[in-house]
Short mmCIF file of C-alpha atoms in Angstrom, two decimals:
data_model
loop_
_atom_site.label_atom_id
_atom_site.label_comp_id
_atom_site.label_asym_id
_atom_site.label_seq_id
_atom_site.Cartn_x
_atom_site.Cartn_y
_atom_site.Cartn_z
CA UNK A 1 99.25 111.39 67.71
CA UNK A 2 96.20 112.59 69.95
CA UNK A 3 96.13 113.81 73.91
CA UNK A 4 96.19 109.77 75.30
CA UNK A 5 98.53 108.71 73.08
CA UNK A 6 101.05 111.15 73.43
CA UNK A 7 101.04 110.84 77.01
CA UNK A 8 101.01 107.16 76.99
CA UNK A 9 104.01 107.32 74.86
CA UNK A 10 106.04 109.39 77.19
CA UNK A 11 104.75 107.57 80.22
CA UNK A 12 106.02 104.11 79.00
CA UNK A 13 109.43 105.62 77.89
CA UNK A 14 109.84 107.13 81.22
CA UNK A 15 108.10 104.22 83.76
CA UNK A 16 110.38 101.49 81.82
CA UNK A 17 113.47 103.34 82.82
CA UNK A 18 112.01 104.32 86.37
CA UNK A 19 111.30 101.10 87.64
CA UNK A 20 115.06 100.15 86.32
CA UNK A 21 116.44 103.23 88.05
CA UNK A 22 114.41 102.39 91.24
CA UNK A 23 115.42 98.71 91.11
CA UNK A 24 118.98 99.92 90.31
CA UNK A 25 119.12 102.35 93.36
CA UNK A 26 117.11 100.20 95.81
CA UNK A 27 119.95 98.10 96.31
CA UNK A 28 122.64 100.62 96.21
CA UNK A 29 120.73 102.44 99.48
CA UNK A 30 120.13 99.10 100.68
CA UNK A 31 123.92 98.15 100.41
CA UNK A 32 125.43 101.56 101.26
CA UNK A 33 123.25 101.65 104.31
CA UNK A 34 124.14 98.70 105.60
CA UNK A 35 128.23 98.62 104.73
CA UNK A 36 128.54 102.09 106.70
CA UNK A 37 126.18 101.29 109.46
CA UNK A 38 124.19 103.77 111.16
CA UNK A 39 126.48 106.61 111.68
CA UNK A 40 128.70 106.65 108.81
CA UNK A 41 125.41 106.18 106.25
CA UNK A 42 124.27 109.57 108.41
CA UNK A 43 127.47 111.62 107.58
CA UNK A 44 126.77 110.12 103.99
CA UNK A 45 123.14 111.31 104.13
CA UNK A 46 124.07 114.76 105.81
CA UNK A 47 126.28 115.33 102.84
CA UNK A 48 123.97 114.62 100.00
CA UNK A 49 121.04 116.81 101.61
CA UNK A 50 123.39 119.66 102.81
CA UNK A 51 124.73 119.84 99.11
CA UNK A 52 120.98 119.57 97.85
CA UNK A 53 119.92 122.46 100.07
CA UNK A 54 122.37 124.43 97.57
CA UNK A 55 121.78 122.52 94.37
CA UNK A 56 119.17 125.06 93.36
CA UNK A 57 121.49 127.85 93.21
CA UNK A 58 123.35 126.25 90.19
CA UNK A 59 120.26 126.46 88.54
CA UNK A 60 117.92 129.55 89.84
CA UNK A 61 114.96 127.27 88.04
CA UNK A 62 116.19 127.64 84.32
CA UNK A 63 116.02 123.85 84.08
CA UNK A 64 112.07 124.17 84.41
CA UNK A 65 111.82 127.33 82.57
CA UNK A 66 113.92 125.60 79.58
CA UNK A 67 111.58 122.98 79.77
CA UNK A 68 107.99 125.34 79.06
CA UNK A 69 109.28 127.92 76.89
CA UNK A 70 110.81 125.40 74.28
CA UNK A 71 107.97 123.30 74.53
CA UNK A 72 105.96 125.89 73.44
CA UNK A 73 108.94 127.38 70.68
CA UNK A 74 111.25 125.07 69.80
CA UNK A 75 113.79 127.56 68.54
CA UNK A 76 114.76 128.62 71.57
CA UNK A 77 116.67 125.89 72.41
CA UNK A 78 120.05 127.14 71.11
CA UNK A 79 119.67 130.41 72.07
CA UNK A 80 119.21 129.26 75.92
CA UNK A 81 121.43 126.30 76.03
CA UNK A 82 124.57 128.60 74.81
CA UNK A 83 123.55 131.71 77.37
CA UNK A 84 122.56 129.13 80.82
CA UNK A 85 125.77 127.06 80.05
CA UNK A 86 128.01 130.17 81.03
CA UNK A 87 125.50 130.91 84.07
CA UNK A 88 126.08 127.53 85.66
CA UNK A 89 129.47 127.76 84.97
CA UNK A 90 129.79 130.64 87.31
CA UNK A 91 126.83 129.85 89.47
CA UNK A 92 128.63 126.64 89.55
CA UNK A 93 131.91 127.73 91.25
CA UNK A 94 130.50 129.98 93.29
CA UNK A 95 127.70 127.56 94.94
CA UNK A 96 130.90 125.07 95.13
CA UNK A 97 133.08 127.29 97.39
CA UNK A 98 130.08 128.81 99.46
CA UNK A 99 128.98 124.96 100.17
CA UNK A 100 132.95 124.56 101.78
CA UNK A 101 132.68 127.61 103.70
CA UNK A 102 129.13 126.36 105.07
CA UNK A 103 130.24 123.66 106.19
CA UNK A 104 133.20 124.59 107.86
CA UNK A 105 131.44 127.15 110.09
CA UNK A 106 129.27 124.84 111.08
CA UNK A 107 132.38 122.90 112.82
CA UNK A 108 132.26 119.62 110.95
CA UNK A 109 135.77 117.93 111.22
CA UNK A 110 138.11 117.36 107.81
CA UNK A 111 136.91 114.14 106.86
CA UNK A 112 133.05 115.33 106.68
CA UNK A 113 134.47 118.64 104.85
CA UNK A 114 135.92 116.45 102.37
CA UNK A 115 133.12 114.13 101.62
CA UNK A 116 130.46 117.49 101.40
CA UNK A 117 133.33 118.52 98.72
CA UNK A 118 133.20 115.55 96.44
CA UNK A 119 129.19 115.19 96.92
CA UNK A 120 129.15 119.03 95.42
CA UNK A 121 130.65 118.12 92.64
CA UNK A 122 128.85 115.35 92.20
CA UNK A 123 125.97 117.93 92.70
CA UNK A 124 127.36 120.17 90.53
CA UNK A 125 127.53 118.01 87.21
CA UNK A 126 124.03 116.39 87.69
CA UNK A 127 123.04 119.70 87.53
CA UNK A 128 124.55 120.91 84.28
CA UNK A 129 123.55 117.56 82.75
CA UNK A 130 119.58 118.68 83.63
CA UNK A 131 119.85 121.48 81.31
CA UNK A 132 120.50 119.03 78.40
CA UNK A 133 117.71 116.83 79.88
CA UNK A 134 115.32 119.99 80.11
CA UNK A 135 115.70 120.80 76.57
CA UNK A 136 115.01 116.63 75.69
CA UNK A 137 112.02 116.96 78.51
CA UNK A 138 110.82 119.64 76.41
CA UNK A 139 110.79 117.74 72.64
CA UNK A 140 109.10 115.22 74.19
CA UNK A 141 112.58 112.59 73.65
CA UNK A 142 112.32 111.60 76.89
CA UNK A 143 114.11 108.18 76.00
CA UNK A 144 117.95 110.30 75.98
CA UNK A 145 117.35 111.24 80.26
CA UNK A 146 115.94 108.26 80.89
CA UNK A 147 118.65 106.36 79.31
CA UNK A 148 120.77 109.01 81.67
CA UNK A 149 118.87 108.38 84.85
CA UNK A 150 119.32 104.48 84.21
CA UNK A 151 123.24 104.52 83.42
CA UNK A 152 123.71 107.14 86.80
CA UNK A 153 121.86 104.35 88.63
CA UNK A 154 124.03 101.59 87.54
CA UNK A 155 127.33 103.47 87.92
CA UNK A 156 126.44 103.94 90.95
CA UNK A 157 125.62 100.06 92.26
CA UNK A 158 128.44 99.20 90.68
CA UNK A 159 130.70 101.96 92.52
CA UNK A 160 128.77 100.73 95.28
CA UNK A 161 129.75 97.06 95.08
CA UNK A 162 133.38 98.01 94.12
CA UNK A 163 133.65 99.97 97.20
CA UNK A 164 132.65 97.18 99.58
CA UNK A 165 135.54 94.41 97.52
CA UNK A 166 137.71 96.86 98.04
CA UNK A 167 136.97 98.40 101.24
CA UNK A 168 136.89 101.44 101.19
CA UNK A 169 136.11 103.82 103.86
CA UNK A 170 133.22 106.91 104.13
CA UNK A 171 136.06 109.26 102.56
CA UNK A 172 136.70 107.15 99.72
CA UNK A 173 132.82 106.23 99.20
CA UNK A 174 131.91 109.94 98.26
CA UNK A 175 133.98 109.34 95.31
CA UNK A 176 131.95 107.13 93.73
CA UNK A 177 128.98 109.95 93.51
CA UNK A 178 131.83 112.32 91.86
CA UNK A 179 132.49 110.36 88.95
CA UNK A 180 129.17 109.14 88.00
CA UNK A 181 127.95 112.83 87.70
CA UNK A 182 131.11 113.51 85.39
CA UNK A 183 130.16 110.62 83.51
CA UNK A 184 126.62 111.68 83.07
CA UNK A 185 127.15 114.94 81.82
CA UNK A 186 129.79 113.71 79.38
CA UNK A 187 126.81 110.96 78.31
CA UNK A 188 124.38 114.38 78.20
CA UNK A 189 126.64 116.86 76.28
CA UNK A 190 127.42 113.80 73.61
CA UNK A 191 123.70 113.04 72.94
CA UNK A 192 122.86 116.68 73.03
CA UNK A 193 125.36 117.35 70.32
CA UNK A 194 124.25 114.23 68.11
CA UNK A 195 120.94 115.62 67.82
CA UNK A 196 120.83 119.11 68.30
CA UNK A 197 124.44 120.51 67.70
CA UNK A 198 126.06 121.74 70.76
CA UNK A 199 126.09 125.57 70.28
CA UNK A 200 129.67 127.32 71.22
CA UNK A 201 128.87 129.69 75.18
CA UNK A 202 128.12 132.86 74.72
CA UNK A 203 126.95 136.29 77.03
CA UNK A 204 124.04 137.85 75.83
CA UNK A 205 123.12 140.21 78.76
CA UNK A 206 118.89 140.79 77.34
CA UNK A 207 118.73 136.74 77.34
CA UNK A 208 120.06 136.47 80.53
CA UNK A 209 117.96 138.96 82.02
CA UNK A 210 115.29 137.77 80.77
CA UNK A 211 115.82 134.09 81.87
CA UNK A 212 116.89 135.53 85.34
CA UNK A 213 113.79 137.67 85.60
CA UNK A 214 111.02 134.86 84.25
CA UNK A 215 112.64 131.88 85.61
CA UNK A 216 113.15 133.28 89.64
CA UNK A 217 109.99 131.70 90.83
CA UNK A 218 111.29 128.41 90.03
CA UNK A 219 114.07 128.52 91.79
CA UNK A 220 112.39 130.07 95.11
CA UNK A 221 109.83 127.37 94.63
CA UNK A 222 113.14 125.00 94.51
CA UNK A 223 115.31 126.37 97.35
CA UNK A 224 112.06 126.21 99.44
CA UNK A 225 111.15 122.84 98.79
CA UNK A 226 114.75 121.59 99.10
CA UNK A 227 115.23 123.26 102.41
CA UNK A 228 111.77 121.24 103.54
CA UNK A 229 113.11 117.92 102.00
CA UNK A 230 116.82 118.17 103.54
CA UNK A 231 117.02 120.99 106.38
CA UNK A 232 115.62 118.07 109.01
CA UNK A 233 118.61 116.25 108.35
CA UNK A 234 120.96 119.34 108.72
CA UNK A 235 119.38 120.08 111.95
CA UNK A 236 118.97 116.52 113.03
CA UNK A 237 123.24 116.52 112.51
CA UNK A 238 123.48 119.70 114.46
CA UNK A 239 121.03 118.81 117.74
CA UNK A 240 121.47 114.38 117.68
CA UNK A 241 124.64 113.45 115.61
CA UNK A 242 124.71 111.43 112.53
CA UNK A 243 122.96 108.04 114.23
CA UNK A 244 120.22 110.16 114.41
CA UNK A 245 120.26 111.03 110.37
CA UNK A 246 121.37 107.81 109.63
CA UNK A 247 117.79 106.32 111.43
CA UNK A 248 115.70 109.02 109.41
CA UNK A 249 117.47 109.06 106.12
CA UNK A 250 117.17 105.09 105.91
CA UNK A 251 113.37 105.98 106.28
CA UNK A 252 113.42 109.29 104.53
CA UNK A 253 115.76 108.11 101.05
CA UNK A 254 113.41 105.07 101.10
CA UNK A 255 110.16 106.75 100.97
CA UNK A 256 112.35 109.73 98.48
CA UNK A 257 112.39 106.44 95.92
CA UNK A 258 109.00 106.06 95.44
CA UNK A 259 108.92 109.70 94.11
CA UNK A 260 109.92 108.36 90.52
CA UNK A 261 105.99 107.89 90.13
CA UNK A 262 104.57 111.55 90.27
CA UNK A 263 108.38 112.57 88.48
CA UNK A 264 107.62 110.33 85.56
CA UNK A 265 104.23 111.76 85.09
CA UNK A 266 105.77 115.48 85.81
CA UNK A 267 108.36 114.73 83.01
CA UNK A 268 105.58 113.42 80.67
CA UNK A 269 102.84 116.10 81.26
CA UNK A 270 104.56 119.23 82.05
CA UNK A 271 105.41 120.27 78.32
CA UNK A 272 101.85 118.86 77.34
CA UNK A 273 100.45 121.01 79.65
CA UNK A 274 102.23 124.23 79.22
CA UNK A 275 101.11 123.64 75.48
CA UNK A 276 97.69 123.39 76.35
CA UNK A 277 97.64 126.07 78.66
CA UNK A 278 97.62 128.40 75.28
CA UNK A 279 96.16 125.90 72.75
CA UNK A 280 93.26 123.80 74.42
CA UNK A 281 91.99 124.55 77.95
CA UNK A 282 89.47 121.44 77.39
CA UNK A 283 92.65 119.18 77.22
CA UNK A 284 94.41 121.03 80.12
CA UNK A 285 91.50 120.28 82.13
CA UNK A 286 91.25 116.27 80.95
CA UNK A 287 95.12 115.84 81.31
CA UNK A 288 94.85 117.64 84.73
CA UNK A 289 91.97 115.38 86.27
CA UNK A 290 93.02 112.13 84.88
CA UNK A 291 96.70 113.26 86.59
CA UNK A 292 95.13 113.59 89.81
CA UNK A 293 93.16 110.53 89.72
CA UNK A 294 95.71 108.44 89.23
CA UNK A 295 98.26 109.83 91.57
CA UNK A 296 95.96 109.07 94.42
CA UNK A 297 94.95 105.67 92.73
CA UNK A 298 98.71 104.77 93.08
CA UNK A 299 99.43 106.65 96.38
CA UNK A 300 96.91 105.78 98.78
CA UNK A 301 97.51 102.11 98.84
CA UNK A 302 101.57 102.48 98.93
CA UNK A 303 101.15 104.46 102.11
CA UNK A 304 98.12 101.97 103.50
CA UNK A 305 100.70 98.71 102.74
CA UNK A 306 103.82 100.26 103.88
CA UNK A 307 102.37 101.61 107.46
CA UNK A 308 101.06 97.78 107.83
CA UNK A 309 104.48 96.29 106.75
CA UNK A 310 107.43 98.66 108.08
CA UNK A 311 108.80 96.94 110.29
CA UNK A 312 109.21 94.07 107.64
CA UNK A 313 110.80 96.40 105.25
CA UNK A 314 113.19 98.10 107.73
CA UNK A 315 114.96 94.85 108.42
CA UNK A 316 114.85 92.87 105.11
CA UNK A 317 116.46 96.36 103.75
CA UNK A 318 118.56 97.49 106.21
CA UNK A 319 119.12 94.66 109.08
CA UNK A 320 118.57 94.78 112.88
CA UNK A 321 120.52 97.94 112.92
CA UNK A 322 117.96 99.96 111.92
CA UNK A 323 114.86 98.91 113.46
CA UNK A 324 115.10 102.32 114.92
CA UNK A 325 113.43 103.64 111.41
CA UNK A 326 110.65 101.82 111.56
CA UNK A 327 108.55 104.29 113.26
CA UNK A 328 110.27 107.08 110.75
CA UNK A 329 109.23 105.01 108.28
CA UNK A 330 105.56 104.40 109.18
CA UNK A 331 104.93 108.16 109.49
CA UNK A 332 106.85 109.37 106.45
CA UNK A 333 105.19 107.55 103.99
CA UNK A 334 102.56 109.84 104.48
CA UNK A 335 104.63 112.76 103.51
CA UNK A 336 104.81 110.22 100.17
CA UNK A 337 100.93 110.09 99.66
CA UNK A 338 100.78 113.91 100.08
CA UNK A 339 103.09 114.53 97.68
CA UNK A 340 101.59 112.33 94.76
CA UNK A 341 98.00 114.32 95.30
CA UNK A 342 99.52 118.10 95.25
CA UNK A 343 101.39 117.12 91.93
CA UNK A 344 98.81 117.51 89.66
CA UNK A 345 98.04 120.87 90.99
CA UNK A 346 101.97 122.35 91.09
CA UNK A 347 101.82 121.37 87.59
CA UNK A 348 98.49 122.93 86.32
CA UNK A 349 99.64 126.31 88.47
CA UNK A 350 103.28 125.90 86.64
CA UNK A 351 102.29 125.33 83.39
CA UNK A 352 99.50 127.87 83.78
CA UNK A 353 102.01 130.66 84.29
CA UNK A 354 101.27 130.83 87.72
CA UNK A 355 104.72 129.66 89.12
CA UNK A 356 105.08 132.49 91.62
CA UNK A 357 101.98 131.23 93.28
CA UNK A 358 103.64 128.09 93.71
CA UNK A 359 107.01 129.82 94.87
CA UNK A 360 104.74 131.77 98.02
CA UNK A 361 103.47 128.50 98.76
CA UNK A 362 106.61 126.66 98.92
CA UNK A 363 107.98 129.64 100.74
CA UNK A 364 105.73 129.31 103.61
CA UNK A 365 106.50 125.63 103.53
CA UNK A 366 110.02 125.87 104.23
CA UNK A 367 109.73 128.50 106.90
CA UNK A 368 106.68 126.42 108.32
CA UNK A 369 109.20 123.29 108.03
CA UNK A 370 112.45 124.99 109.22
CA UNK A 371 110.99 126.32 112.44
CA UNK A 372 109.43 123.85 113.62
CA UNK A 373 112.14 121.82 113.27
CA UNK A 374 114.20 123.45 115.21
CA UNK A 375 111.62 123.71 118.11
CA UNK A 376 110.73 119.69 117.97
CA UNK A 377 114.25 118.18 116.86
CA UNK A 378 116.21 118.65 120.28
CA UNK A 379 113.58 116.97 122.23
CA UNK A 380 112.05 114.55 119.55
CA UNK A 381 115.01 113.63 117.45
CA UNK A 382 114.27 112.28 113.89
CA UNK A 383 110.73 110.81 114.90
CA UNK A 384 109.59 114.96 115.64
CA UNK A 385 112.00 115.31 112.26
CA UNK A 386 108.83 112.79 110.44
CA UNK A 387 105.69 114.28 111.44
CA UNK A 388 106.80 117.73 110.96
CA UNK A 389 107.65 116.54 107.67
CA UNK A 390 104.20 115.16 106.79
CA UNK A 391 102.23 118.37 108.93
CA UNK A 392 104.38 120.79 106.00
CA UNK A 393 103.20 118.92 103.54
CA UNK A 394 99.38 119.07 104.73
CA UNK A 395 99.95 122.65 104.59
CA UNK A 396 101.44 122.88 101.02
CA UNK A 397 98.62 120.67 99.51
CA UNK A 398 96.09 122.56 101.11
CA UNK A 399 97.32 125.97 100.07
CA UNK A 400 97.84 124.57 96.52
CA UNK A 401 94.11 123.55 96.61
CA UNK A 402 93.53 127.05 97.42
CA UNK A 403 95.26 128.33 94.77
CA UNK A 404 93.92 126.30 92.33
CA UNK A 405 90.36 126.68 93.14
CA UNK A 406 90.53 130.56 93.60
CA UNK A 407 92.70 130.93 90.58
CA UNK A 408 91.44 128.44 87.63
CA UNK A 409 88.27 127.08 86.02
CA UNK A 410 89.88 123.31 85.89
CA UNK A 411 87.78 121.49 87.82
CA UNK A 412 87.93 117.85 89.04
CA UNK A 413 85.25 115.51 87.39
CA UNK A 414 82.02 114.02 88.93
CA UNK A 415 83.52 110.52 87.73
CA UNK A 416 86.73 111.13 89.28
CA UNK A 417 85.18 112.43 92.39
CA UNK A 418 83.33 109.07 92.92
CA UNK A 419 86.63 106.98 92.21
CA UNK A 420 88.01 108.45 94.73
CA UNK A 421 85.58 107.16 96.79
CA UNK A 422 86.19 103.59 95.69
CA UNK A 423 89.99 104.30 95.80
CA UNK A 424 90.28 104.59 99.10
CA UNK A 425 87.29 101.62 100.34
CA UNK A 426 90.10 99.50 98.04
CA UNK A 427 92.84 100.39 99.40
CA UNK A 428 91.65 100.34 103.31
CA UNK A 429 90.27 96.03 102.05
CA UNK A 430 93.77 95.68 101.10
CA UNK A 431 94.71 96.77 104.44
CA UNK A 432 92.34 94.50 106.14
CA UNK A 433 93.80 91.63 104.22
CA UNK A 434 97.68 92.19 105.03
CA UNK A 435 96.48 93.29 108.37
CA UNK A 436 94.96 89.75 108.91
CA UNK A 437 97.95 88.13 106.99
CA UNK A 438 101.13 89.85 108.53
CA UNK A 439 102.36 86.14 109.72
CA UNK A 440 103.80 85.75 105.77
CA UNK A 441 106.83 86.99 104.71
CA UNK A 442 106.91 90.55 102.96
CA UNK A 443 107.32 89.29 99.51
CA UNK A 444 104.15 87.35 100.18
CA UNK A 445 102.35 90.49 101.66
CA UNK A 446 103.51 92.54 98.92
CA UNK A 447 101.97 90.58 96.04
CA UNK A 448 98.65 89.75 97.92
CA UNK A 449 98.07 93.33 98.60
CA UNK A 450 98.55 94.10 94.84
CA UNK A 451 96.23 91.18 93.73
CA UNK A 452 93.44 92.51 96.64
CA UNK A 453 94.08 95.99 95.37
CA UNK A 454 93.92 95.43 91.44
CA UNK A 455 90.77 92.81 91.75
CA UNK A 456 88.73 94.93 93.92
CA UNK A 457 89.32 98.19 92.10
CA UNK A 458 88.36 96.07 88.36
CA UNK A 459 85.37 95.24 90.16
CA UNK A 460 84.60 98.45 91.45
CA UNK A 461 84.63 99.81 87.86
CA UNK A 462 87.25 102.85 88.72
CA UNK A 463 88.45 103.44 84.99
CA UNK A 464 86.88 104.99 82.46
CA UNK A 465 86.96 104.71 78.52
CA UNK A 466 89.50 107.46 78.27
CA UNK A 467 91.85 105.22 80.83
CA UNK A 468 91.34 101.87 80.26
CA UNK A 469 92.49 103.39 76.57
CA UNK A 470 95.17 105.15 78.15
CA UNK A 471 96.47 101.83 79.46
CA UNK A 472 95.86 99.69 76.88
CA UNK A 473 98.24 102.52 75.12
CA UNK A 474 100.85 101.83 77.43
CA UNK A 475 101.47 98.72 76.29
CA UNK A 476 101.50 98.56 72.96
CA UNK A 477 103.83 100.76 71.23
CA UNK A 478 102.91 104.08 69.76
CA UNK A 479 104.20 105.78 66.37
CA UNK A 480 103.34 109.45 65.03
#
């Protein structure tokens, strides 16, 4: 199986189970948002990014290490999955009870307390499940966590919509988070087992220094990008109460959704790529530009669309209750486009064995992030909270672009230069057109701006042989 096809393969595995995930948990945010209202979906929201914030130390980035170094040798599977079981275990309990104490210095009441509780756990077994998924990730069976991420999603509508018959309250709700995770990592350990053999714990102390001393950058690069994601809506509860992360996290978990696009792409390329880094720097390169071409070719008319139709979405979603997110909305979408174009280039520095580039980068990020937050919150509120958001992110991508042009000889092609070019005239005649047509319903918007966006791009001639191969791939199926 050659360089398209491979990646086709694991593209169409992973964007099948995507869309059903996002479908899946559009309607549980749409539904959880709306049954607590404004302020109880804000102590909901508080409690899943407070416990995020943390989620990295249950990990210390041997999820993403697992995932290149048994890409490139497969052998060390067992080897890590019996040593980084034990080190969750105890990174496990400790991150649990330091997450409690947190929480309770900060002065949140018993009822918050208890729901950050059950969230951590919830927190906790999603992230002992991602070990099993890194070590699928990185043998390219990407069907077994995508099977995961579809059943989590379900579980949890389901919870949802058993919660509302039965009606429970906020306390109750955090349950439902609880035993999904337990249910996914019993679904994770069993596949794991049926087709690798589960290995028995063990200590090794020169493994576990080793995977503590090559994996660190990882996790710095994930405690700083989690503090950037979620520490707005920590200090947003602090300075403006939970209306105020209620408004910005029915924006903000929104826009978060979307992210399945550059995640599918990271799941499908990353062991590629760290394989090519030492085989073939010709197909780094090719994987690399293609990757960037096509996260701004799906980016940059998401964001266009969804500044022109906000104020649609917000109360289809979400209901009169929330018009107050529009505005959040509008500006954090942005923060979405961003995101999509520095993903190529965290993955080319990661896979290049450059990670602790990333990690300074992410670094300055988060302190960027976290200080201006607290300057702009008390006076701005959640709407400060959004363009601080998408100013961190102009600074990440551009210090990534930095990086990789100082750093690398991968270069972005002539030909993908020039679709740029036509990707964005698209994308701004799309605009025009739901501009002129915002009288229709969204639905209506929605699939005219797709039908602008696809004709005039097919007539602009963006793809290439290589692509239009690379899509014909996707839907066809491919064999070794």
């Amino acid at each position: 199986m050659n360089t398209i096809q491979r990646i086709s393969k694991n593209i169409s595995i992973l964007f099948v189970s995507q869309i059903l995930t996002y479908i899946f948990g559009f309607f549980t945010l749409a539904y959880t948002a709306r049954y607590l209202g404004v302020a109880g979906y804000g102590t909901l929201s508080f409690a899943l990014a407070f416990t995020e914030i943390f989620s990295v130390f249950m990990d210390l980035g041997l999820n993403t290490f697992t995932v290149r170094e048994v890409a490139r040798k497969k052998s060390l599977a067992k080897d890590y999955v019996a040593n980084i079981s034990l080190i969750k275990i105890i990174l496990g309990t400790i991150t649990f009870f330091l997450i409690i104490i947190m929480v309770y210095i900060l002065g949140y009441n018993l009822q918050t307390i208890q729901i950050v509780a059950f969230i951590a756990l919830y927190t906790i077994f999603f992230a002992f499940s991602q070990l099993f998924y890194a070590v699928f990730q990185a043998n390219e069976k990407m069907e077994y966590p995508s099977l995961g991420n579809v059943i989590s999603s379900i579980l949890l509508l389901i919870g949802v919509f058993a919660a509302i018959h039965c009606g429970f309250n906020i306390y109750q709700f955090s349950h439902i988070y609880t035993f999904t995770g337990a249910i996914i990592l019993i679904y994770a350990v069993l596949i794991y087992s049926w087709r690798f053999n589960l290995p028995k714990i063990k200590f090794e102390w020169s493994i576990w220094k080793y995977l503590i001393k090559e994996a660190w950058p990882f996790a710095i690069t994930g405690i700083s990008i989690n503090l950037y994601l979620y520490i707005d809506s920590i200090i947003l509860s602090l300075f403006q109460g939970q209306e105020a992360v209620g408004f910005y996290n029915a924006a903000y978990r929104l826009i978060l959704v979307l992210l399945f696009i550059p995640i599918i792409f990271k799941n499908a390329l990353f062991p590629l790529m760290s394989q090519f880094f030492i085989s073939s720097k010709e197909s780094l390169n090719f994987t690399f530009d293609k990757l960037f071409k096509i996260m701004i070719l799906i980016g940059f008319p998401i964001a266009t669309g969804t500044v022109l139709i906000g104020n649609k979405l917000i109360l289809l979603i979400y209901g009169a209750q929330y018009v107050g997110a529009v505005i959040a909305l509008q500006i954090l979408i942005w923060s979405t486009f961003l995101i999509f174009a520095r993903s190529p280039f965290e993955r080319l520095l990661e896979s290049s064995d450059k990670q602790l580039s990333v990690t300074k980068i992410f670094i300055l990020g988060a302190i960027f992030n976290t200080i201006l937050n607290i300057i702009i919150i008390p006076q701005f509120s959640y709407v400060g909270a959004a363009i601080i958001t998408v100013l961190t992110d102009i600074l990440v991508l551009g210090l990534l672009l930095f990086t990789v042009k100082k750093s690398n000889d991968i270069i972005i092609s002539k030909n993908t230069k020039i679709s740029l070019i036509k990707i964005l005239t698209a994308s701004l005649i799309m605009g025009l057109v739901i501009n002129y047509l915002k009288f229709l319903n969204v639905f209506s918007l929605i699939l005219i701006g797709i039908i602008v966006y696809i004709v005039t791009i097919l007539i602009m001639n963006i793809f290439d042989n290589d692509e239009i191969m690379m899509i014909k791939s996707l839907f066809r199926r491919n064999t070794d």
